[in-house]
PDB file of C-alpha atoms in Angstrom:
ATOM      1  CA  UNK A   1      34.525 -52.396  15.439  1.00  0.00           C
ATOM      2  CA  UNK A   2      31.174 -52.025  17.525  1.00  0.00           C
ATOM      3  CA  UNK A   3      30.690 -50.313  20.861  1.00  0.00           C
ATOM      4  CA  UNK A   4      28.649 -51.959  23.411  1.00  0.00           C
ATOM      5  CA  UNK A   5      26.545 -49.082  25.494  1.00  0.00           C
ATOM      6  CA  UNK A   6      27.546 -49.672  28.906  1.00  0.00           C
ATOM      7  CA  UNK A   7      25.053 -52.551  31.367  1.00  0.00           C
ATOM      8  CA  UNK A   8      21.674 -50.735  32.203  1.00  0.00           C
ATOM      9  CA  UNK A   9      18.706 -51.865  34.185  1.00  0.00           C
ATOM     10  CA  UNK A  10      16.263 -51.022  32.018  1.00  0.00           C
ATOM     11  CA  UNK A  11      12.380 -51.435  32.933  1.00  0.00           C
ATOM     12  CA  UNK A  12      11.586 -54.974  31.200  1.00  0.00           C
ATOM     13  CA  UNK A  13      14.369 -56.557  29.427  1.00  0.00           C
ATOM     14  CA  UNK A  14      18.171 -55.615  29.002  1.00  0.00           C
ATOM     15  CA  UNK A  15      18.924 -52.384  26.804  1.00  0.00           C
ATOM     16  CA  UNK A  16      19.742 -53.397  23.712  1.00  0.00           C
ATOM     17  CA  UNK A  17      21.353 -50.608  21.478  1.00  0.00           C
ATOM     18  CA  UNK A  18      24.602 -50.734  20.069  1.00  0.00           C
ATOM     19  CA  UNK A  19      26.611 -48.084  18.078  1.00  0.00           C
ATOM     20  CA  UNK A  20      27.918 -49.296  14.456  1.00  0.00           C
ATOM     21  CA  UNK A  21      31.121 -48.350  12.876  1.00  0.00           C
ATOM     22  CA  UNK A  22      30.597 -46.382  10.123  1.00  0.00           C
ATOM     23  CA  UNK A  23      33.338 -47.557   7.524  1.00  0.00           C
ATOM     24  CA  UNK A  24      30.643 -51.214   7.951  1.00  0.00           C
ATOM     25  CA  UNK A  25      27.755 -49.776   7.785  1.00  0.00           C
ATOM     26  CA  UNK A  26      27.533 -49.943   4.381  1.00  0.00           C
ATOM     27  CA  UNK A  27      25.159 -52.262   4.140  1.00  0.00           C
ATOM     28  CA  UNK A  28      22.552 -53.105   5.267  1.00  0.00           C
ATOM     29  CA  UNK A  29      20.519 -49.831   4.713  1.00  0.00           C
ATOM     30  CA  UNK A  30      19.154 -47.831   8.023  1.00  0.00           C
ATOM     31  CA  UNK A  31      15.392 -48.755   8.554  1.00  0.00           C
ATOM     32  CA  UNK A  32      15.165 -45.515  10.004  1.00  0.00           C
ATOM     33  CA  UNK A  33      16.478 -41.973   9.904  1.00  0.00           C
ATOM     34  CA  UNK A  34      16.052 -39.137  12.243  1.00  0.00           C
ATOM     35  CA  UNK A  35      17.238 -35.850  10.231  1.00  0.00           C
ATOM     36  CA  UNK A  36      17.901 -32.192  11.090  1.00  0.00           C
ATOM     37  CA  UNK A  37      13.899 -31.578  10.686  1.00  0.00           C
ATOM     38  CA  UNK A  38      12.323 -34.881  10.829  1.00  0.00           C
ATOM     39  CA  UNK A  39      12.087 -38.437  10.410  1.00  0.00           C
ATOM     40  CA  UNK A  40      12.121 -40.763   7.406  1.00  0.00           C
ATOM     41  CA  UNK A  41      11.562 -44.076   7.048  1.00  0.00           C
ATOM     42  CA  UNK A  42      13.343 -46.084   4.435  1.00  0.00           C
ATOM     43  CA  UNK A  43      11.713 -49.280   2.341  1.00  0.00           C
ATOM     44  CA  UNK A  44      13.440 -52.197   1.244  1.00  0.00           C
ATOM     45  CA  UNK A  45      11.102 -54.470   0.687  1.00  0.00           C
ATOM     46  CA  UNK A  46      12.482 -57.121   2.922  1.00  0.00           C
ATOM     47  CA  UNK A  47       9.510 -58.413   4.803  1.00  0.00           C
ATOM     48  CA  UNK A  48       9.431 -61.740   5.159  1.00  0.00           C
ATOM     49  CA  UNK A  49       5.899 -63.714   3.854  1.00  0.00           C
ATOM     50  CA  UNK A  50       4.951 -64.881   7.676  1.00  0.00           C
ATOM     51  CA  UNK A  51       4.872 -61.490   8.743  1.00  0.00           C
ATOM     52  CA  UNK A  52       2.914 -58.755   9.176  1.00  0.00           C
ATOM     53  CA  UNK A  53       4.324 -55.392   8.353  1.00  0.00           C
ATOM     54  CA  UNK A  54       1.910 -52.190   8.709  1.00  0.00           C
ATOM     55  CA  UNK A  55       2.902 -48.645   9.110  1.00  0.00           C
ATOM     56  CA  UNK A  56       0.420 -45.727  10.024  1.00  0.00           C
ATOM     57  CA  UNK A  57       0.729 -42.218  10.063  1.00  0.00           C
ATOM     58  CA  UNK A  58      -1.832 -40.186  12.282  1.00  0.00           C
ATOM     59  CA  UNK A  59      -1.281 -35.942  13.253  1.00  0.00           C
ATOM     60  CA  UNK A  60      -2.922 -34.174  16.265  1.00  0.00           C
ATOM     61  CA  UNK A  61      -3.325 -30.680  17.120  1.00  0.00           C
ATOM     62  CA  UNK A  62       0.378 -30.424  18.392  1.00  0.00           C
ATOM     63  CA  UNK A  63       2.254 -33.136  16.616  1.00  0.00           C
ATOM     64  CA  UNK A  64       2.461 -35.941  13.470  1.00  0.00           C
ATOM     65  CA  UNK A  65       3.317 -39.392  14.909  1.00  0.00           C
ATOM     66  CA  UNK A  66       4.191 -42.740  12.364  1.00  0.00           C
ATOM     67  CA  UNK A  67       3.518 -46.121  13.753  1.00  0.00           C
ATOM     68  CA  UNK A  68       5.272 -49.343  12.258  1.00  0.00           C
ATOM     69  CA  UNK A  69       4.390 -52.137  13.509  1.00  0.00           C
ATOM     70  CA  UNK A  70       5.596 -56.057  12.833  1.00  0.00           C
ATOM     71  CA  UNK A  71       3.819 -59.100  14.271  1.00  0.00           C
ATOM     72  CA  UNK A  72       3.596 -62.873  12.967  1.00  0.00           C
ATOM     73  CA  UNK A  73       1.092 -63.694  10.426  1.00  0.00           C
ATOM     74  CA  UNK A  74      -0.330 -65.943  12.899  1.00  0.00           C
ATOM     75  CA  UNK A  75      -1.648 -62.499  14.822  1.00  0.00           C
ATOM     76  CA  UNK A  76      -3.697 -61.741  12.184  1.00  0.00           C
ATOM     77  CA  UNK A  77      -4.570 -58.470  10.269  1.00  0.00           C
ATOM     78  CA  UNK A  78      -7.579 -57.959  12.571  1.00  0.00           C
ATOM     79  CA  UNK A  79      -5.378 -58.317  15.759  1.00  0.00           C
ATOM     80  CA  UNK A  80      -2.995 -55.737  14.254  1.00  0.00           C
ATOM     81  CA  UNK A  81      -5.495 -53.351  13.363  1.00  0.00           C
ATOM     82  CA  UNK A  82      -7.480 -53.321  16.570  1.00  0.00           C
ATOM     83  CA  UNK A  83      -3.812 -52.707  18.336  1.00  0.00           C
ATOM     84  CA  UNK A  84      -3.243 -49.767  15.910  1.00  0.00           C
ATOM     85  CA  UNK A  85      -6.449 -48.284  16.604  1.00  0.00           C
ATOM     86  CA  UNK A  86      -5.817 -48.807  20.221  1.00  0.00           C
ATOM     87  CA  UNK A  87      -2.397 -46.943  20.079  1.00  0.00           C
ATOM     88  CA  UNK A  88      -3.953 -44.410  17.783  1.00  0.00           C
ATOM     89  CA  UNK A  89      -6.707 -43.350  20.341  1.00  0.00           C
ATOM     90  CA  UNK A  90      -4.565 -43.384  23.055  1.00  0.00           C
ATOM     91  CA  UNK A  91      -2.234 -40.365  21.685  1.00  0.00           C
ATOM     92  CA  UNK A  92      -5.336 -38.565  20.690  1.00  0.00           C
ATOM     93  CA  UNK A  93      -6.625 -38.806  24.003  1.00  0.00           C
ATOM     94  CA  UNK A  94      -3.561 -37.289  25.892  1.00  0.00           C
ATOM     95  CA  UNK A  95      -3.224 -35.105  23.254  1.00  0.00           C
ATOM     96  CA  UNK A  96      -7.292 -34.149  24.418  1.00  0.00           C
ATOM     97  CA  UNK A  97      -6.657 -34.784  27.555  1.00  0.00           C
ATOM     98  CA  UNK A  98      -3.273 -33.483  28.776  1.00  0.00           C
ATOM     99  CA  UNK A  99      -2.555 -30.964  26.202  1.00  0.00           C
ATOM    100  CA  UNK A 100      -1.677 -27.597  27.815  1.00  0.00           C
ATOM    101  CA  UNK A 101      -3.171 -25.896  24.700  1.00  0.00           C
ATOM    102  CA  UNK A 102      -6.422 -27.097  24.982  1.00  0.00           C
ATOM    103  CA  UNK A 103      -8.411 -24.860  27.472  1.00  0.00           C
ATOM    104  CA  UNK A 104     -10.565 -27.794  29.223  1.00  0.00           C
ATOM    105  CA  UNK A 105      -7.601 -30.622  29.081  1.00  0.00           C
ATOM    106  CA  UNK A 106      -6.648 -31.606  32.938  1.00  0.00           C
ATOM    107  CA  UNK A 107      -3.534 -29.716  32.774  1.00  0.00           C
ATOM    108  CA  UNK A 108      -5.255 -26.717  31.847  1.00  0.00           C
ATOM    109  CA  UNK A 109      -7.686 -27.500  34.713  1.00  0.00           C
ATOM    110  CA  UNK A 110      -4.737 -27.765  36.956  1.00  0.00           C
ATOM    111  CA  UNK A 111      -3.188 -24.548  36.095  1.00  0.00           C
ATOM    112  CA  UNK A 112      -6.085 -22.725  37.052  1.00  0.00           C
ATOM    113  CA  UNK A 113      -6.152 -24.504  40.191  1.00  0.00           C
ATOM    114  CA  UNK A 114      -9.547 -26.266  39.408  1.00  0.00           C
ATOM    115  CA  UNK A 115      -8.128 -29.764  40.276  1.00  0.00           C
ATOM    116  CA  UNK A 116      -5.675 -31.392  42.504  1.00  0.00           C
ATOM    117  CA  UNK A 117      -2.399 -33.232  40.915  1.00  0.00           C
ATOM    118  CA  UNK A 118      -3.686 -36.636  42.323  1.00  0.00           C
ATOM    119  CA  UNK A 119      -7.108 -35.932  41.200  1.00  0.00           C
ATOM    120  CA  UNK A 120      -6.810 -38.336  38.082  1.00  0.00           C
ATOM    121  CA  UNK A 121      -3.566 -41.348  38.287  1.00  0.00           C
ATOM    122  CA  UNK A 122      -2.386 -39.991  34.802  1.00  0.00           C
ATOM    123  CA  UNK A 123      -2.066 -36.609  35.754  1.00  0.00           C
ATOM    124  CA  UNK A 124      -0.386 -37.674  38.661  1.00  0.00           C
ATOM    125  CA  UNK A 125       2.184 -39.594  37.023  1.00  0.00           C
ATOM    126  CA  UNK A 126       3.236 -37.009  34.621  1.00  0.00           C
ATOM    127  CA  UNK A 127       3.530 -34.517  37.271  1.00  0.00           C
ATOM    128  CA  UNK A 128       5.783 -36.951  39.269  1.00  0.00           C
ATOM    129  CA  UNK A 129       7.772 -37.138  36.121  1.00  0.00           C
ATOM    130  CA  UNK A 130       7.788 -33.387  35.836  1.00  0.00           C
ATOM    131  CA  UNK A 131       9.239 -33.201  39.367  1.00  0.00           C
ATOM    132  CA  UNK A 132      11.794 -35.792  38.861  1.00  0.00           C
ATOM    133  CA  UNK A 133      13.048 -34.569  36.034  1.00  0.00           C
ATOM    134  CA  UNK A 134      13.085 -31.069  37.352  1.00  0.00           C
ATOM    135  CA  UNK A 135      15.513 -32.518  40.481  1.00  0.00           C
ATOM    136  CA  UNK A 136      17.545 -34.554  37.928  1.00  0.00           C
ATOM    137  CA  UNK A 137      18.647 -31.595  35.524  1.00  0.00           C
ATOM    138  CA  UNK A 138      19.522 -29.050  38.575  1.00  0.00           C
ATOM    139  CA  UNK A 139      16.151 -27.084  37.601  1.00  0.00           C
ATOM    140  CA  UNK A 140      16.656 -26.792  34.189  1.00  0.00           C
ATOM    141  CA  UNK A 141      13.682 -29.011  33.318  1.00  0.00           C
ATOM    142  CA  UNK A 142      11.159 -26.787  34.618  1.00  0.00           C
ATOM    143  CA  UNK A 143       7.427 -27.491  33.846  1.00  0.00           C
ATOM    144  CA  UNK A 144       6.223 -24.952  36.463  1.00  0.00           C
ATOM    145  CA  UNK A 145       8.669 -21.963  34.960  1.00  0.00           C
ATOM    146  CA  UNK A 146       6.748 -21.375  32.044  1.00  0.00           C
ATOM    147  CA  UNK A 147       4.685 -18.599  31.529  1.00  0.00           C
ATOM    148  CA  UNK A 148       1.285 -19.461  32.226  1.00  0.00           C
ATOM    149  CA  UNK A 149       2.035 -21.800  34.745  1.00  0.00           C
ATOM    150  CA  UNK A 150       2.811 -25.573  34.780  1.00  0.00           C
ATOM    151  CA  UNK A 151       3.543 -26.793  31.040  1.00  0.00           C
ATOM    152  CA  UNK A 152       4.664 -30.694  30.838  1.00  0.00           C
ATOM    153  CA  UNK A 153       5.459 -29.676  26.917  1.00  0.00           C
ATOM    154  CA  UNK A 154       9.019 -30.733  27.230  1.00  0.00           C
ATOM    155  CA  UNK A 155       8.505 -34.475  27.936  1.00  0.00           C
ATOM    156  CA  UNK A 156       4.279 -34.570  27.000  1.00  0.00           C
ATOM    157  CA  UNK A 157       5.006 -36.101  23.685  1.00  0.00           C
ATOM    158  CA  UNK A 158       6.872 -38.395  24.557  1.00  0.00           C
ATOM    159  CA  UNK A 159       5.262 -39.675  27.517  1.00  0.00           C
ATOM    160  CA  UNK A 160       1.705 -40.030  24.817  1.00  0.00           C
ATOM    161  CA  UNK A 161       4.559 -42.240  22.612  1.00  0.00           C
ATOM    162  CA  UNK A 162       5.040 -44.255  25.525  1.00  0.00           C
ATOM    163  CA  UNK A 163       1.808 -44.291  26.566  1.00  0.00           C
ATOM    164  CA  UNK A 164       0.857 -45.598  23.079  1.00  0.00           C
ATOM    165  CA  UNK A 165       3.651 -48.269  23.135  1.00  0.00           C
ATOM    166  CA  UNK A 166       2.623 -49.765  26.362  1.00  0.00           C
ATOM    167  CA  UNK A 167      -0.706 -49.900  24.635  1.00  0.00           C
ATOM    168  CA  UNK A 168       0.932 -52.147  21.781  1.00  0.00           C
ATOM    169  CA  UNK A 169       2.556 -54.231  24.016  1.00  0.00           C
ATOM    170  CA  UNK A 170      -0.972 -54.611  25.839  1.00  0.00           C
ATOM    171  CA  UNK A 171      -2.408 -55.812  22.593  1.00  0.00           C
ATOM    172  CA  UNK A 172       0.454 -58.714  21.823  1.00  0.00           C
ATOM    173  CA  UNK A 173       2.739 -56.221  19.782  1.00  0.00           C
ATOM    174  CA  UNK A 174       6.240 -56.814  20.648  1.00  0.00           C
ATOM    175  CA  UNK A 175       8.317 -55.399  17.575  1.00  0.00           C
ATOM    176  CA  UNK A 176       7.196 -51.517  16.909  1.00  0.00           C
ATOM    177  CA  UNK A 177       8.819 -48.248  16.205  1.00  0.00           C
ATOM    178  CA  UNK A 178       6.844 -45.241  16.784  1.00  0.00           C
ATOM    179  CA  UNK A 179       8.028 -41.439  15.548  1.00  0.00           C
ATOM    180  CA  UNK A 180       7.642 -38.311  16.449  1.00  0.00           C
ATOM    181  CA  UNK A 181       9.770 -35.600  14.388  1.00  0.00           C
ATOM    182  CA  UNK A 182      12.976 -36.402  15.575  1.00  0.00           C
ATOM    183  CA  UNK A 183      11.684 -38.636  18.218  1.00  0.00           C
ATOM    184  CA  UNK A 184      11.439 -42.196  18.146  1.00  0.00           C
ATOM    185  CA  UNK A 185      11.067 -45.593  20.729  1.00  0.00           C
ATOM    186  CA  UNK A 186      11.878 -48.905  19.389  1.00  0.00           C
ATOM    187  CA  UNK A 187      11.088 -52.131  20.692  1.00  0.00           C
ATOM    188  CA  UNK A 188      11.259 -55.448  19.271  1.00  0.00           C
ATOM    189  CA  UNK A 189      12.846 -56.050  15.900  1.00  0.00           C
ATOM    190  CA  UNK A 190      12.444 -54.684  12.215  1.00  0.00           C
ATOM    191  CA  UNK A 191      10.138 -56.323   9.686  1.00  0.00           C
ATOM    192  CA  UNK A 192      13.448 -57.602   7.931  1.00  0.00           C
ATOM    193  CA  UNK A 193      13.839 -60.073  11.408  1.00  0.00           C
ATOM    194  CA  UNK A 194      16.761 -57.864  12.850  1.00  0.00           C
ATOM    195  CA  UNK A 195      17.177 -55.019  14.747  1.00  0.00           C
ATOM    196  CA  UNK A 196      16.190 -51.479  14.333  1.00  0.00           C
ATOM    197  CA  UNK A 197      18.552 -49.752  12.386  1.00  0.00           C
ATOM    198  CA  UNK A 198      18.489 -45.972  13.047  1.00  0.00           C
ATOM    199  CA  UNK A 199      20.540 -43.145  11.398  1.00  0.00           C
ATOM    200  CA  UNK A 200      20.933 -40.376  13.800  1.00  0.00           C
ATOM    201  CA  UNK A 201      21.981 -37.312  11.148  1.00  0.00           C
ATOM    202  CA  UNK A 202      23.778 -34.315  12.239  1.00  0.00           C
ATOM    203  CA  UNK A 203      21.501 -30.869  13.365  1.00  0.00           C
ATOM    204  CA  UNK A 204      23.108 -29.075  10.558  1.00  0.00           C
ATOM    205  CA  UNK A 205      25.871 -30.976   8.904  1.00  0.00           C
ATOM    206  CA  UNK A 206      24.113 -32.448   6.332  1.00  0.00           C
ATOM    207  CA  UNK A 207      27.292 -34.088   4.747  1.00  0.00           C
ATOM    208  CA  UNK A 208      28.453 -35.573   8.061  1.00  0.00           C
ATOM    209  CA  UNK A 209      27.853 -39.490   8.437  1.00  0.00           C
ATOM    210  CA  UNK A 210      24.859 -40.105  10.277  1.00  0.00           C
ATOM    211  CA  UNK A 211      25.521 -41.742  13.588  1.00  0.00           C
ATOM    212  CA  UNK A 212      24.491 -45.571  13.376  1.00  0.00           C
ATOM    213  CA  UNK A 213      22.001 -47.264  16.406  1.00  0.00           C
ATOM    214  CA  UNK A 214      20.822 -50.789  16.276  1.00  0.00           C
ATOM    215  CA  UNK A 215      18.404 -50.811  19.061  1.00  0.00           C
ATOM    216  CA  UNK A 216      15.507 -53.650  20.145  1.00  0.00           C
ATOM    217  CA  UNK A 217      14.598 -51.037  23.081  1.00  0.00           C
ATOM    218  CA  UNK A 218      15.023 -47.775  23.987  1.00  0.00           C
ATOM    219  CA  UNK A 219      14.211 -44.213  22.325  1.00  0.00           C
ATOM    220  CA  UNK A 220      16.084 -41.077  20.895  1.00  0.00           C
ATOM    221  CA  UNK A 221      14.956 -37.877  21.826  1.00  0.00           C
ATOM    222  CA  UNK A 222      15.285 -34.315  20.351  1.00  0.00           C
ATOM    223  CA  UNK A 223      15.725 -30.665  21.438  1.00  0.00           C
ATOM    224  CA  UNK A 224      16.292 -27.923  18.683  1.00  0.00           C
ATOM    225  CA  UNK A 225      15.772 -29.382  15.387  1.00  0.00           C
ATOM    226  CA  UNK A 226      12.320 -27.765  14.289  1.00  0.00           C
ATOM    227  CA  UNK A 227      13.557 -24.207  12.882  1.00  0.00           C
ATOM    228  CA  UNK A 228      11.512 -22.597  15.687  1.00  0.00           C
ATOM    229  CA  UNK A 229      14.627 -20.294  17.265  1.00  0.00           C
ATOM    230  CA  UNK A 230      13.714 -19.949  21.211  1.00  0.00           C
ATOM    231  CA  UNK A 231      11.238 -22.376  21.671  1.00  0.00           C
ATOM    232  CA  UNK A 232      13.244 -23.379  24.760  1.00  0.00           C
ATOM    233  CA  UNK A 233      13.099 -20.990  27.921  1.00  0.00           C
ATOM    234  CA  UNK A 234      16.183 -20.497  30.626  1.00  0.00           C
ATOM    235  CA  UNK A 235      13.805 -21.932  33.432  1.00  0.00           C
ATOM    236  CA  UNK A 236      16.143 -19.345  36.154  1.00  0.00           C
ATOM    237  CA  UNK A 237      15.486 -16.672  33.647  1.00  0.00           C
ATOM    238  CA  UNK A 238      12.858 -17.140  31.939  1.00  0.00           C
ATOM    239  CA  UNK A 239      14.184 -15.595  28.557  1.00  0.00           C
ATOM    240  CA  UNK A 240      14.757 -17.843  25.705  1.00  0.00           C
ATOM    241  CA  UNK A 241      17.838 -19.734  25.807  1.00  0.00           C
ATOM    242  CA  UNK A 242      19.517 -20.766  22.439  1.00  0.00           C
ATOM    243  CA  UNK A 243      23.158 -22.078  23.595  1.00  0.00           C
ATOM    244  CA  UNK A 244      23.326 -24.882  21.935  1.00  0.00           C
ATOM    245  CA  UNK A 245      21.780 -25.508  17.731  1.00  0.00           C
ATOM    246  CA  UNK A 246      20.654 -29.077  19.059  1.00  0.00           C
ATOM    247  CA  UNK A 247      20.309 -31.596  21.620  1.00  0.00           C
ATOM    248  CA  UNK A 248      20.330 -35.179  20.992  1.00  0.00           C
ATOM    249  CA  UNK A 249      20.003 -37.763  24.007  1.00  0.00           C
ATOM    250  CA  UNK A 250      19.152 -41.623  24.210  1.00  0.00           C
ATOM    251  CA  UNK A 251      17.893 -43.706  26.860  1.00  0.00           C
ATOM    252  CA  UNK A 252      14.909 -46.436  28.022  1.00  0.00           C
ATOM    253  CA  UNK A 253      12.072 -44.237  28.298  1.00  0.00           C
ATOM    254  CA  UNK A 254      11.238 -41.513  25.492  1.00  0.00           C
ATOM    255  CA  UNK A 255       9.487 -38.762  27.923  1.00  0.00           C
ATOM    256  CA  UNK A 256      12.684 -38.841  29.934  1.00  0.00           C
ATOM    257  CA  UNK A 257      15.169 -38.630  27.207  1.00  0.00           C
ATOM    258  CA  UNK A 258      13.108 -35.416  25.795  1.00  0.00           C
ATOM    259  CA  UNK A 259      13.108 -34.114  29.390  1.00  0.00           C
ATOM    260  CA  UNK A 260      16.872 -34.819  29.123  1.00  0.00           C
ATOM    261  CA  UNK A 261      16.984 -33.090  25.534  1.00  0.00           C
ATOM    262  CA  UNK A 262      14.932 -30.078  26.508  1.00  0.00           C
ATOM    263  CA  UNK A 263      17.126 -29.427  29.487  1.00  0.00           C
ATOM    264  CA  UNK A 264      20.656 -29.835  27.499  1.00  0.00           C
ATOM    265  CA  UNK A 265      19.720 -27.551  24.877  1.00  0.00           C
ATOM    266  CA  UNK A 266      18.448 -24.667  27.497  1.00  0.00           C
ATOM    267  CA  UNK A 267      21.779 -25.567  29.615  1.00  0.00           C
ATOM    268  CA  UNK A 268      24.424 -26.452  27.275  1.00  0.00           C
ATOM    269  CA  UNK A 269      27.686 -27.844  27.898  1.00  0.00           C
ATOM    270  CA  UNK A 270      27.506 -27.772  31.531  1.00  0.00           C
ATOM    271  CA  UNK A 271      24.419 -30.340  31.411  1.00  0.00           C
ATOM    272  CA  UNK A 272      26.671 -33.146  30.017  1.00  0.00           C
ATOM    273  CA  UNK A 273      27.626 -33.366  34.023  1.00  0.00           C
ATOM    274  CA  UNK A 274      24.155 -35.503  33.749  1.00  0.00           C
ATOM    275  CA  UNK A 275      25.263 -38.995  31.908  1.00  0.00           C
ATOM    276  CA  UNK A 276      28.026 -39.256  34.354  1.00  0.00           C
ATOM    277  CA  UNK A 277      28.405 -41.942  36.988  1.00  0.00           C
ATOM    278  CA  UNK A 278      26.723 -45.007  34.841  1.00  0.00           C
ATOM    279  CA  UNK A 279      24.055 -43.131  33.921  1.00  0.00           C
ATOM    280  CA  UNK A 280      20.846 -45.253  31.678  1.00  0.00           C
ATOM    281  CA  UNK A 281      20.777 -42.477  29.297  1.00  0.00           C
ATOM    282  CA  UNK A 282      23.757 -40.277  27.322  1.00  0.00           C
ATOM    283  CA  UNK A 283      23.802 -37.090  24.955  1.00  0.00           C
ATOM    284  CA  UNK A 284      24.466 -38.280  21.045  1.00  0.00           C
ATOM    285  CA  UNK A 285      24.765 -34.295  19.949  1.00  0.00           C
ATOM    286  CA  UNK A 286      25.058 -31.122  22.261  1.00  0.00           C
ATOM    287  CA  UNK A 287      26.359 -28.736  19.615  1.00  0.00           C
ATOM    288  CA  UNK A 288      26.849 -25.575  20.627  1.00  0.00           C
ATOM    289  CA  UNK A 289      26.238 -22.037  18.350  1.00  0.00           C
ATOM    290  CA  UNK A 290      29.007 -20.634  16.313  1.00  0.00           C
TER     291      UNK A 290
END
């Protein structure tokens, strides 16, 4: 038996992701898995010969990112490395750019009041996103109740993923997967001609089956999985919240379903209220603390 996720109007092209049975999904083998730490990526050795199959790791001063990438042999190695560079530079530039750690970034700029939100269009837009996402969770996505001032950190990596993916896409690349820890956005197909397969593993139940996605669009993201105990803040209290051990939600766009992920795992139970009512994203693990 397979589960359809329920009709959403997502930005270019239907959603695509599907939950598998487990007791079938014995094989084929997941071409991805997103663990209690990290990510992994599996080989099989399946791609076909008029295909083009290249995967790329690259790390910046906050986070490691992989980048697979599939196109047609016709493309061309050159075309596939000059859209890998292209996707490359573009998360070391935000990482440059927007990173609240570094001291001359915009959003540093910003938070000492040195610049206006609508000074640069980037800037903008991830402040808008901030905002929204700050209305959608009832306040518990809170970029401007951190100490220090306002600190996008909760969606910033995955709005670079996305940012990076739209870069792809610019370049001809239509079939990608890019990773972030437990992070990921998908579009396209595998290099084995299919869809994404992607293992979803329990926080902390290593011996649990993983739960199953085959996805052609759309992105996982991940609150509470790096060891670092309260990394999250209680935005109305500004102490460290730890109710839940993880936070697990899917959806269209990867920024929002890390704003989504951050604001489950500082809310807990009571954020599940937020996948209601046909929502385009829902929570795959809100575990609370024993």
């Amino acid at each position: 038996m397979r589960i359809d996720q329920r009709r959403a109007h997502w930005a270019d092209e239907q959603p695509r992701t599907r939950w598998v049975d487990q007791t079938g999904f014995r094989q084929p083998r997941p071409d991805l898995r997103l663990g209690a730490r990290s990510h992994r990526v599996e080989r099989d050795g399946t791609t076909p010969y008029d295909r083009i199959s290249v995967r790329h790791t690259v790390s910046t001063s906050t986070a490691e990112y992989t980048l697979l990438l599939n196109a047609p042999d016709w493309f061309g190695h050159r075309g596939v490395g000059e859209a890998l560079r292209d996707a490359v530079a573009e998360l070391r530039a935000v990482d440059l750019t927007y990173g609240p750690n570094q001291p001359d970034s915009l959003v540093s700029r910003l938070r000492r009041d040195e610049i206006s939100p609508d000074s640069y269009p980037p800037l903008a837009d991830l402040v808008d996103r901030c905002a929204a996402m700050r209305a959608a969770t009832d306040g518990w996505f809170d970029a401007w109740a951190v100490p220090g001032g306002f600190d996008p950190g909760g969606l910033l990596g995955g709005w670079a993923v996305e940012r990076a993916a739209a870069r792809l896409r610019a370049a001809g690349i239509h079939d990608y997967a890019v990773l972030s820890g437990a992070d990921l956005t998908v579009r396209g197909h595998a290099a084995h001609g299919g869809p994404w397969r992607v293992a979803v593993h329990h926080p902390t139940e290593a011996r649990r089956a993983p739960l199953v996605l085959e996805m052609t669009a759309g992105a996982v993201g991940t609150s509470g999985v790096t060891g670092r105990r309260g990394h999250v803040v209680d935005p109305h209290t500004g102490e460290p919240t730890e109710r839940l051990v993880a936070a697990t939600v899917v959806g269209p766009d990867l920024a929002i379903a890390d704003a989504y992920a951050t604001a489950l795992y500082a809310a807990g139970p009571a954020g599940l209220a937020w996948f209601r009512d046909g929502s385009d994203y829902r929570a795959l693990f809100a575990h609370q603390r024993r």
